[in-house]
Amino acid sequence: MINARLHLSIALLMCSAFAIVTSAQDPQSARDSANLPVVATRPSVAFAFERQGLQVPRFRMTIHDDGSAVYEGEEAPEPTRYGPPATLSLKPFQSSVRVTPATASRIFALARKLNRFNAACASKAKNIASTGIKTLSYAGPDGAGSCTYNYSEDKNVQALTEIFEGIAETMDEGRKLDHLRRYDRLGLDSAMSFLAQEVSDGHALELGTIADSLRSIAADGELMERVRMRAKSLLALVPADKEPR
């Protein structure tokens, strides 16, 4: 009886293994799977940037129509008060955040005005200074497209570029604030002053994406009072009902 059960178990295992191998070796099945169309179920607009020599030489930001966003890229290590970093190798970063409904709506409205980037958006003018290679792309059930440019004369492309670069600057400054608070707390004074000026000039957008960093600074009793007050002033610019979660 025991031998019969053992033989039956072995037979079942062999059948299962044969089925797995047969499926893996079926070229038609592999071709069918490879040819399946990939359709984005949730519309998204992405902005990719690359320019060597910057603190953040390359990044990509993807924003979905519900305001959820992912910001990822590589950055040069920040120096400390003790001198330059031990390594100059770029380090990756990635953050998941949420932008305000107004910003998300504007981004998608501009993308649709531009036919989801199914058109050339680069300027044909010659001798334009390099400001970085930029790519706008759209993906969703209603279509897809992308365009790459150094400079564009299209006002809608310019508006999108300013929005994405403004959000990126805010988040880059947020990472810098976190670094300074850990390694060079005295450096927070000039960093907070710079961020406040960039916000005032309209260059740094969506402060809600770094609200946690600002709250930590505002609540840190060991920091200079004016640093904490600047953090509180910037937090006051993020409406409570629209602050990213």
Short mmCIF file of C-alpha atoms in Angstrom, two decimals:
data_model
loop_
_atom_site.label_atom_id
_atom_site.label_comp_id
_atom_site.label_asym_id
_atom_site.label_seq_id
_atom_site.Cartn_x
_atom_site.Cartn_y
_atom_site.Cartn_z
CA MET A 1 0.00 0.00 0.00
CA ILE A 2 2.83 2.40 0.92
CA ASN A 3 4.67 1.61 -2.32
CA ALA A 4 1.51 2.25 -4.35
CA ARG A 5 1.04 5.66 -2.75
CA LEU A 6 4.70 6.49 -3.34
CA HIS A 7 4.46 5.54 -7.02
CA LEU A 8 1.30 7.64 -7.41
CA SER A 9 2.96 10.70 -5.84
CA ILE A 10 5.99 10.36 -8.11
CA ALA A 11 3.74 10.07 -11.16
CA LEU A 12 1.82 13.21 -10.23
CA LEU A 13 5.04 15.16 -9.71
CA MET A 14 6.35 14.05 -13.10
CA CYS A 15 3.14 15.14 -14.81
CA SER A 16 3.29 18.55 -13.17
CA ALA A 17 6.92 19.02 -14.17
CA PHE A 18 6.14 18.00 -17.76
CA ALA A 19 3.29 20.51 -17.94
CA ILE A 20 5.52 23.33 -16.70
CA VAL A 21 8.32 22.50 -19.14
CA THR A 22 5.89 22.17 -22.05
CA SER A 23 4.35 25.57 -21.28
CA ALA A 24 7.78 27.20 -21.00
CA GLN A 25 8.89 25.69 -24.33
CA ASP A 26 5.75 26.65 -26.27
CA PRO A 27 7.02 29.35 -28.66
CA GLN A 28 3.54 30.38 -29.77
CA SER A 29 2.47 31.07 -26.19
CA ALA A 30 5.59 33.15 -25.67
CA ARG A 31 4.90 35.14 -28.84
CA ASP A 32 1.28 35.70 -27.89
CA SER A 33 2.31 37.00 -24.47
CA ALA A 34 4.95 39.27 -25.97
CA ASN A 35 2.47 40.72 -28.44
CA LEU A 36 -0.13 41.66 -25.87
CA PRO A 37 -0.64 45.44 -25.98
CA VAL A 38 0.30 47.32 -22.81
CA VAL A 39 -2.30 49.99 -22.09
CA ALA A 40 -1.98 52.42 -19.20
CA THR A 41 -5.14 52.19 -17.13
CA ARG A 42 -4.51 55.46 -15.29
CA PRO A 43 -3.51 58.56 -17.29
CA SER A 44 -0.11 59.99 -16.47
CA VAL A 45 2.12 62.81 -17.64
CA ALA A 46 5.87 62.51 -17.17
CA PHE A 47 8.76 64.94 -17.46
CA ALA A 48 12.35 63.70 -17.81
CA PHE A 49 15.38 65.97 -17.58
CA GLU A 50 19.11 65.45 -18.11
CA ARG A 51 21.99 67.91 -17.97
CA GLN A 52 25.46 67.06 -16.76
CA GLY A 53 27.21 69.21 -14.17
CA LEU A 54 24.17 69.96 -12.00
CA GLN A 55 23.53 68.83 -8.45
CA VAL A 56 20.72 66.71 -9.91
CA PRO A 57 21.95 65.88 -13.43
CA ARG A 58 19.00 63.64 -14.30
CA PHE A 59 15.50 63.05 -13.00
CA ARG A 60 12.03 61.92 -13.99
CA MET A 61 8.71 63.00 -12.51
CA THR A 62 5.48 61.15 -13.26
CA ILE A 63 2.14 62.62 -12.22
CA HIS A 64 -1.17 60.73 -12.42
CA ASP A 65 -4.53 62.39 -12.93
CA ASP A 66 -5.43 61.90 -9.24
CA GLY A 67 -2.40 63.98 -8.21
CA SER A 68 -0.23 61.09 -7.04
CA ALA A 69 3.33 61.48 -8.25
CA VAL A 70 6.73 59.83 -8.24
CA TYR A 71 9.94 61.85 -8.39
CA GLU A 72 13.11 59.85 -9.03
CA GLY A 73 16.61 60.48 -10.27
CA GLU A 74 20.26 60.76 -9.29
CA GLU A 75 22.08 63.49 -7.40
CA ALA A 76 25.60 64.40 -6.40
CA PRO A 77 26.26 63.94 -2.67
CA GLU A 78 25.93 67.05 -0.54
CA PRO A 79 29.05 68.34 1.24
CA THR A 80 29.12 68.48 5.04
CA ARG A 81 30.53 71.15 7.32
CA TYR A 82 33.64 68.96 7.59
CA GLY A 83 34.38 69.24 3.88
CA PRO A 84 33.52 67.59 0.56
CA PRO A 85 31.80 64.19 0.52
CA ALA A 86 33.90 61.05 0.72
CA THR A 87 32.63 59.90 -2.66
CA LEU A 88 31.57 61.80 -5.76
CA SER A 89 29.41 58.98 -7.08
CA LEU A 90 25.84 59.89 -7.92
CA LYS A 91 23.27 58.44 -5.57
CA PRO A 92 19.70 57.54 -6.56
CA PHE A 93 16.62 58.98 -4.92
CA GLN A 94 12.89 58.33 -5.20
CA SER A 95 9.92 59.99 -3.52
CA SER A 96 6.20 59.34 -3.76
CA VAL A 97 4.14 62.47 -3.14
CA ARG A 98 0.88 64.12 -4.11
CA VAL A 99 0.41 67.46 -5.86
CA THR A 100 -2.62 69.68 -5.40
CA PRO A 101 -5.70 69.07 -7.58
CA ALA A 102 -5.26 72.46 -9.27
CA THR A 103 -1.72 71.61 -10.40
CA ALA A 104 -2.68 68.12 -11.58
CA SER A 105 -5.64 69.50 -13.55
CA ARG A 106 -3.48 72.15 -15.22
CA ILE A 107 -0.83 69.61 -16.19
CA PHE A 108 -3.36 67.34 -17.88
CA ALA A 109 -5.19 70.22 -19.56
CA LEU A 110 -1.91 71.41 -21.09
CA ALA A 111 -1.00 67.86 -22.17
CA ARG A 112 -4.29 67.49 -24.02
CA LYS A 113 -3.87 70.91 -25.64
CA LEU A 114 -0.60 69.55 -26.99
CA ASN A 115 -2.34 66.43 -28.37
CA ARG A 116 -0.67 64.25 -25.75
CA PHE A 117 2.74 65.30 -27.14
CA ASN A 118 2.13 63.72 -30.54
CA ALA A 119 3.92 66.57 -32.26
CA ALA A 120 7.39 68.07 -32.47
CA CYS A 121 7.92 70.52 -29.64
CA ALA A 122 11.59 71.45 -30.08
CA SER A 123 12.51 74.86 -31.45
CA LYS A 124 14.06 74.87 -34.92
CA ALA A 125 16.14 77.95 -34.13
CA LYS A 126 19.89 77.47 -34.24
CA ASN A 127 22.60 78.40 -31.74
CA ILE A 128 20.35 78.02 -28.69
CA ALA A 129 22.25 77.51 -25.45
CA SER A 130 21.85 74.06 -23.91
CA THR A 131 19.49 74.10 -20.94
CA GLY A 132 19.18 70.33 -20.65
CA ILE A 133 17.47 67.58 -22.62
CA LYS A 134 13.81 67.43 -21.66
CA THR A 135 11.14 64.90 -22.59
CA LEU A 136 7.40 65.24 -21.99
CA SER A 137 5.34 62.07 -22.31
CA TYR A 138 1.71 61.03 -21.89
CA ALA A 139 0.25 57.57 -21.33
CA GLY A 140 -3.37 56.60 -20.79
CA PRO A 141 -6.36 54.69 -22.17
CA ASP A 142 -6.99 57.58 -24.55
CA GLY A 143 -3.57 57.47 -26.18
CA ALA A 144 0.15 58.03 -25.73
CA GLY A 145 2.89 60.26 -27.05
CA SER A 146 6.14 62.03 -26.26
CA CYS A 147 8.38 64.83 -27.47
CA THR A 148 11.96 65.79 -26.65
CA TYR A 149 13.44 69.28 -26.67
CA ASN A 150 16.17 71.54 -25.36
CA TYR A 151 14.07 74.67 -25.87
CA SER A 152 10.53 75.09 -27.13
CA GLU A 153 8.79 78.21 -28.41
CA ASP A 154 5.37 76.70 -27.64
CA LYS A 155 3.83 78.52 -24.65
CA ASN A 156 2.10 75.36 -23.42
CA VAL A 157 5.36 73.39 -23.45
CA GLN A 158 7.05 76.24 -21.61
CA ALA A 159 4.28 76.27 -19.00
CA LEU A 160 4.59 72.52 -18.40
CA THR A 161 8.37 72.80 -18.16
CA GLU A 162 8.07 75.53 -15.52
CA ILE A 163 5.58 73.49 -13.50
CA PHE A 164 7.65 70.32 -13.44
CA GLU A 165 10.93 72.14 -12.81
CA GLY A 166 9.26 74.17 -10.05
CA ILE A 167 8.06 71.03 -8.26
CA ALA A 168 11.46 69.38 -8.74
CA GLU A 169 13.23 72.40 -7.23
CA THR A 170 11.00 72.29 -4.16
CA MET A 171 11.67 68.61 -3.61
CA ASP A 172 15.41 69.03 -4.20
CA GLU A 173 15.45 71.80 -1.59
CA GLY A 174 13.48 69.54 0.75
CA ARG A 175 16.14 66.82 0.53
CA LYS A 176 18.80 69.48 1.15
CA LEU A 177 16.98 70.69 4.26
CA ASP A 178 16.84 67.13 5.60
CA HIS A 179 20.57 66.74 4.95
CA LEU A 180 21.46 70.04 6.64
CA ARG A 181 19.29 69.32 9.65
CA ARG A 182 21.27 66.12 10.17
CA TYR A 183 24.79 67.22 9.27
CA ASP A 184 25.00 71.04 9.29
CA ARG A 185 22.21 72.66 11.28
CA LEU A 186 23.76 76.13 11.02
CA GLY A 187 23.49 75.84 7.23
CA LEU A 188 19.70 75.74 7.50
CA ASP A 189 19.57 79.51 7.92
CA SER A 190 20.75 80.36 4.39
CA ALA A 191 18.95 77.34 2.88
CA MET A 192 15.61 78.38 4.35
CA SER A 193 16.15 81.96 3.22
CA PHE A 194 16.88 80.78 -0.32
CA LEU A 195 13.79 78.54 -0.41
CA ALA A 196 11.55 81.34 0.86
CA GLN A 197 12.85 83.63 -1.90
CA GLU A 198 12.33 80.97 -4.59
CA VAL A 199 8.76 80.46 -3.41
CA SER A 200 8.16 84.21 -3.44
CA ASP A 201 9.52 84.45 -7.01
CA GLY A 202 7.30 81.57 -8.16
CA HIS A 203 10.21 79.26 -8.96
CA ALA A 204 9.59 76.68 -6.22
CA LEU A 205 6.11 75.12 -6.43
CA GLU A 206 3.97 72.68 -4.44
CA LEU A 207 5.37 73.21 -0.94
CA GLY A 208 3.07 70.48 0.30
CA THR A 209 5.47 67.92 -1.18
CA ILE A 210 8.03 68.80 1.53
CA ALA A 211 5.58 69.59 4.34
CA ASP A 212 7.03 66.86 6.57
CA SER A 213 10.52 68.37 6.30
CA LEU A 214 9.19 71.84 7.11
CA ARG A 215 7.21 70.54 10.09
CA SER A 216 10.29 68.83 11.49
CA ILE A 217 12.24 72.08 11.28
CA ALA A 218 9.42 74.16 12.75
CA ALA A 219 9.14 71.80 15.72
CA ASP A 220 12.87 71.52 16.45
CA GLY A 221 13.52 73.69 19.50
CA GLU A 222 17.29 73.38 19.08
CA LEU A 223 17.28 75.34 15.81
CA MET A 224 17.53 79.12 15.43
CA GLU A 225 14.23 80.86 15.97
CA ARG A 226 14.24 82.57 12.56
CA VAL A 227 14.78 79.22 10.84
CA ARG A 228 11.80 77.76 12.65
CA MET A 229 9.69 80.84 11.87
CA ARG A 230 10.53 80.63 8.15
CA ALA A 231 9.46 76.99 8.17
CA LYS A 232 6.16 77.92 9.83
CA SER A 233 5.61 80.75 7.33
CA LEU A 234 6.14 78.38 4.40
CA LEU A 235 3.81 75.79 5.92
CA ALA A 236 1.14 78.47 6.17
CA LEU A 237 1.21 78.75 2.36
CA VAL A 238 -0.05 75.16 2.05
CA PRO A 239 -3.87 75.20 2.45
CA ALA A 240 -4.93 72.53 4.93
CA ASP A 241 -7.68 71.23 2.63
CA LYS A 242 -5.30 70.95 -0.32
CA GLU A 243 -2.13 69.76 1.37
CA PRO A 244 -0.80 66.57 -0.29
CA ARG A 245 -1.29 63.50 1.83
#
